[in-house]
Amino acid sequence: MKPVLPGRRPRWPAHPLRRSAAWVLAWVRSTPGTHIWLLIIGITSLVIASASEGLEQFLLHRTSSNIHELNEHPLPSLLISGFWIERPESFLLYVTMFELLHANVERWLGTWRWLLIVGAAHCAATLASQELVLLAIEGHRLPRSMTHVVDIGVSYGLAAAAGVLTYRLRPPWCYGWLLGVLLFFGVPLLTGATFTDFGHAIALVLGLVAWPLTPAGRAVPDEAHGDGDGDGDADGGRPPDRSGSRDTPREAPRDMPREGPQER
């Protein structure tokens, strides 16, 4: 043991709880978007849990991004529907999924790129799935009451984050992850799909094609151009390092929805 010099206090190891708290605080600070989103969902879940049955149904329908609300309030319904879940008792499950998917992707890409991808996926999947419902209503395959179906939730953004996370993992783990998410979202689509299954497939594909926005995707064009000093061999410079590249699936299977309100 080293002697303690006069006038200096001994430095004791940090308490494990203090180290854990510091780690959690650093994690939250590095992923502010994910945890602000979770905080809002927690508040809205408390509102739903404490509301009467009549008020609960009013809130769920008023904040839905269904055909009626998209016609009446297009922008607010697209935005607000992503901050509500229909079953407050599943909030802890969503916390786990947010930490595994959104937090890791946001920390890797940065808040703005993460927000661009999941926001675009949420809006595109919502609009496309509701357009499918509208076509089914006009074709008399669904009742007109489906224009007021409850359509809220955060799963479209989670599906997009799951797609982006494929590029965060190293081989061979990335291939297993890709197979897993394709099966998770593809099997329901092929076995009696709802409109939300169709939306999940769109969001997943948008996450997969967002590869150019990832650090690996942005590094390839820079390396392909070299360092810009004009030096290099007769082939025009050094060959680019493609260690970060991945093959990106371009398609997702489609099917018609079946009737029924959905939470996503």
XYZ file of C-alpha atoms in Angstrom:
264
model
C 0.000 0.000 0.000
C 1.372 3.391 -0.973
C 1.934 5.852 1.895
C -0.388 8.843 1.988
C 1.520 12.112 1.730
C 0.779 14.782 4.337
C -1.992 17.148 3.276
C -3.497 14.733 0.734
C -6.641 12.688 1.192
C -6.578 9.005 0.276
C -8.455 8.146 -2.937
C -10.852 5.323 -2.241
C -12.398 3.276 -5.067
C -15.785 4.589 -6.209
C -18.786 2.768 -4.792
C -20.331 0.301 -7.294
C -23.707 2.035 -7.057
C -22.086 5.371 -7.808
C -20.296 3.926 -10.828
C -23.534 2.372 -12.056
C -25.415 5.637 -11.633
C -22.700 7.491 -13.538
C -22.890 4.952 -16.362
C -26.689 5.217 -16.574
C -26.504 9.018 -16.612
C -23.894 8.962 -19.377
C -26.034 6.522 -21.388
C -29.122 8.718 -21.102
C -27.160 11.848 -22.039
C -25.778 10.127 -25.133
C -29.280 9.128 -26.314
C -31.551 12.076 -25.458
C -34.105 11.463 -28.211
C -34.815 7.904 -27.142
C -35.365 8.819 -23.512
C -37.438 11.947 -24.180
C -39.664 9.748 -26.359
C -39.898 7.161 -23.577
C -40.757 9.853 -21.035
C -43.650 11.114 -23.167
C -44.927 7.561 -23.705
C -44.753 7.001 -19.947
C -46.863 10.110 -19.331
C -49.472 9.205 -21.953
C -49.611 5.653 -20.591
C -50.398 7.009 -17.146
C -53.159 9.136 -18.663
C -54.693 6.087 -20.357
C -54.359 3.957 -17.214
C -56.105 6.536 -15.036
C -58.823 7.547 -17.526
C -62.379 6.284 -17.491
C -63.432 3.879 -20.209
C -65.230 6.593 -22.160
C -62.326 9.024 -21.948
C -59.874 6.278 -22.850
C -61.768 5.437 -26.044
C -62.029 9.121 -26.949
C -58.275 9.648 -26.496
C -57.337 6.513 -28.429
C -59.518 7.462 -31.383
C -58.658 11.165 -31.275
C -54.904 10.499 -31.312
C -55.064 7.770 -33.979
C -53.596 8.157 -37.428
C -56.577 6.506 -39.102
C -58.183 7.623 -42.353
C -60.636 9.969 -40.658
C -58.006 11.734 -38.543
C -55.517 11.901 -41.418
C -58.163 13.679 -43.490
C -59.138 16.048 -40.696
C -55.775 16.660 -38.973
C -53.003 15.140 -41.130
C -49.849 16.481 -39.478
C -50.975 16.323 -35.823
C -52.323 12.788 -36.203
C -49.087 11.563 -37.786
C -47.028 13.077 -34.978
C -49.227 12.398 -31.952
C -49.985 8.772 -32.799
C -46.328 7.898 -32.219
C -46.486 8.881 -28.535
C -49.305 6.606 -27.370
C -49.643 2.897 -26.680
C -53.003 1.207 -26.234
C -52.006 -1.060 -23.314
C -50.165 0.794 -20.535
C -49.225 -2.520 -18.874
C -46.845 -3.186 -21.796
C -44.814 -0.025 -21.091
C -41.899 -1.914 -19.521
C -41.661 -4.101 -22.614
C -41.386 -0.971 -24.735
C -38.704 0.399 -22.407
C -36.646 -2.736 -23.046
C -37.108 -2.520 -26.808
C -36.279 1.191 -26.871
C -33.046 0.593 -24.969
C -32.019 -2.316 -27.194
C -32.997 -0.773 -30.534
C -33.486 2.988 -30.484
C -30.795 3.825 -27.935
C -28.115 1.796 -29.702
C -29.003 3.210 -33.119
C -29.195 6.796 -31.832
C -25.842 6.487 -30.066
C -24.273 5.094 -33.252
C -25.817 7.477 -35.810
C -26.353 10.579 -33.727
C -29.716 11.989 -32.701
C -30.590 13.795 -35.928
C -29.867 10.929 -38.326
C -31.665 8.490 -36.030
C -34.672 10.837 -35.825
C -34.738 11.294 -39.596
C -34.830 7.547 -40.237
C -37.395 6.530 -37.608
C -39.554 9.609 -38.236
C -39.636 9.002 -41.984
C -40.394 5.307 -41.432
C -43.223 6.093 -38.996
C -44.857 8.560 -41.402
C -44.356 6.498 -44.566
C -45.557 3.238 -42.997
C -48.602 4.948 -41.479
C -49.631 6.613 -44.733
C -49.043 3.490 -46.834
C -50.901 1.161 -44.460
C -53.880 3.502 -44.234
C -53.915 3.837 -48.005
C -54.161 0.049 -48.138
C -57.120 0.181 -45.752
C -58.786 2.823 -47.935
C -58.350 0.699 -51.062
C -59.786 -2.325 -49.237
C -62.804 -0.257 -48.110
C -63.407 1.027 -51.626
C -63.132 -2.532 -52.919
C -65.721 -3.672 -50.309
C -63.218 -5.991 -48.627
C -63.352 -4.039 -45.357
C -66.268 -2.188 -43.703
C -66.393 1.609 -43.814
C -66.069 1.673 -40.018
C -62.354 0.957 -40.514
C -61.890 4.640 -41.331
C -62.134 5.181 -37.550
C -59.945 2.241 -36.490
C -57.539 2.808 -33.594
C -54.098 3.186 -35.154
C -51.527 4.300 -32.607
C -48.169 3.041 -31.427
C -44.419 3.122 -31.792
C -43.713 -0.163 -33.560
C -43.082 1.349 -37.004
C -40.148 3.295 -35.601
C -38.914 0.179 -33.794
C -39.057 -1.811 -37.039
C -36.964 0.824 -38.810
C -34.424 0.844 -35.962
C -34.221 -2.963 -36.148
C -33.354 -2.658 -39.825
C -30.638 -0.062 -39.248
C -29.152 -2.074 -36.390
C -28.230 -4.779 -38.919
C -25.316 -2.604 -40.056
C -24.141 -1.980 -36.499
C -23.405 -5.673 -35.920
C -20.346 -7.479 -37.214
C -20.419 -10.656 -39.322
C -21.654 -13.281 -38.704
C -23.989 -11.735 -36.111
C -25.464 -9.271 -38.577
C -26.671 -12.099 -40.837
C -28.387 -13.873 -37.968
C -29.991 -10.598 -36.855
C -31.193 -9.863 -40.406
C -32.699 -13.329 -40.734
C -34.407 -12.918 -37.368
C -36.048 -9.569 -38.160
C -37.114 -10.761 -41.618
C -38.819 -13.770 -40.035
C -40.313 -11.711 -37.190
C -41.955 -9.185 -39.504
C -42.348 -11.396 -42.577
C -44.179 -14.400 -41.139
C -47.228 -12.356 -39.952
C -47.284 -10.656 -43.340
C -47.561 -14.008 -45.105
C -50.032 -15.618 -42.681
C -53.135 -13.434 -42.562
C -51.665 -9.938 -42.597
C -53.235 -6.869 -41.024
C -52.566 -3.337 -42.200
C -50.051 -2.921 -39.375
C -48.102 -5.955 -40.602
C -47.898 -4.230 -43.963
C -46.689 -1.052 -42.218
C -44.045 -2.998 -40.281
C -42.666 -4.419 -43.530
C -42.407 -0.934 -45.063
C -40.697 0.474 -41.970
C -38.220 -2.413 -41.855
C -37.302 -1.951 -45.521
C -36.828 1.803 -44.979
C -34.486 1.019 -42.089
C -32.520 -1.394 -44.265
C -32.168 1.031 -47.173
C -30.955 3.762 -44.798
C -27.450 2.255 -45.014
C -25.996 5.384 -46.745
C -26.819 7.378 -43.599
C -24.817 5.052 -41.353
C -21.117 5.604 -40.582
C -20.225 2.557 -42.700
C -22.260 3.795 -45.640
C -20.873 7.342 -45.491
C -17.287 6.063 -45.296
C -17.385 4.170 -48.599
C -17.777 7.181 -50.967
C -15.059 9.128 -49.130
C -12.600 6.261 -49.351
C -13.462 5.587 -52.997
C -12.301 9.111 -53.903
C -9.004 8.723 -52.061
C -7.437 11.448 -49.929
C -7.715 14.131 -52.619
C -3.981 14.784 -53.039
C -3.713 13.313 -56.537
C -1.292 10.580 -55.488
C -1.898 6.945 -56.317
C -1.136 4.179 -58.714
C -2.122 3.844 -62.340
C -5.566 2.661 -61.389
C -6.389 6.064 -59.911
C -5.575 5.624 -56.233
C -5.908 3.167 -53.423
C -8.754 0.649 -53.559
C -11.479 1.590 -51.096
C -11.883 -0.321 -47.863
C -15.249 -2.022 -48.026
C -15.144 -3.704 -44.677
C -18.202 -1.759 -43.543
C -20.433 -2.612 -46.510
C -23.458 -4.875 -46.348
C -25.910 -6.263 -48.865
C -29.245 -4.483 -48.401
C -32.513 -6.297 -49.059
C -34.770 -4.239 -51.318
C -38.127 -5.932 -51.033
C -40.658 -7.003 -48.431
C -43.595 -9.350 -49.141
C -47.041 -7.805 -49.281
C -50.539 -9.021 -48.596
C -53.984 -7.629 -47.973
C -55.029 -6.669 -44.425
C -57.773 -8.238 -42.412
C -60.344 -6.351 -40.415
C -59.786 -5.258 -36.856
C -58.305 -2.436 -34.781
C -54.573 -2.606 -34.355
C -51.977 -1.232 -31.981
C -48.457 -0.947 -33.290
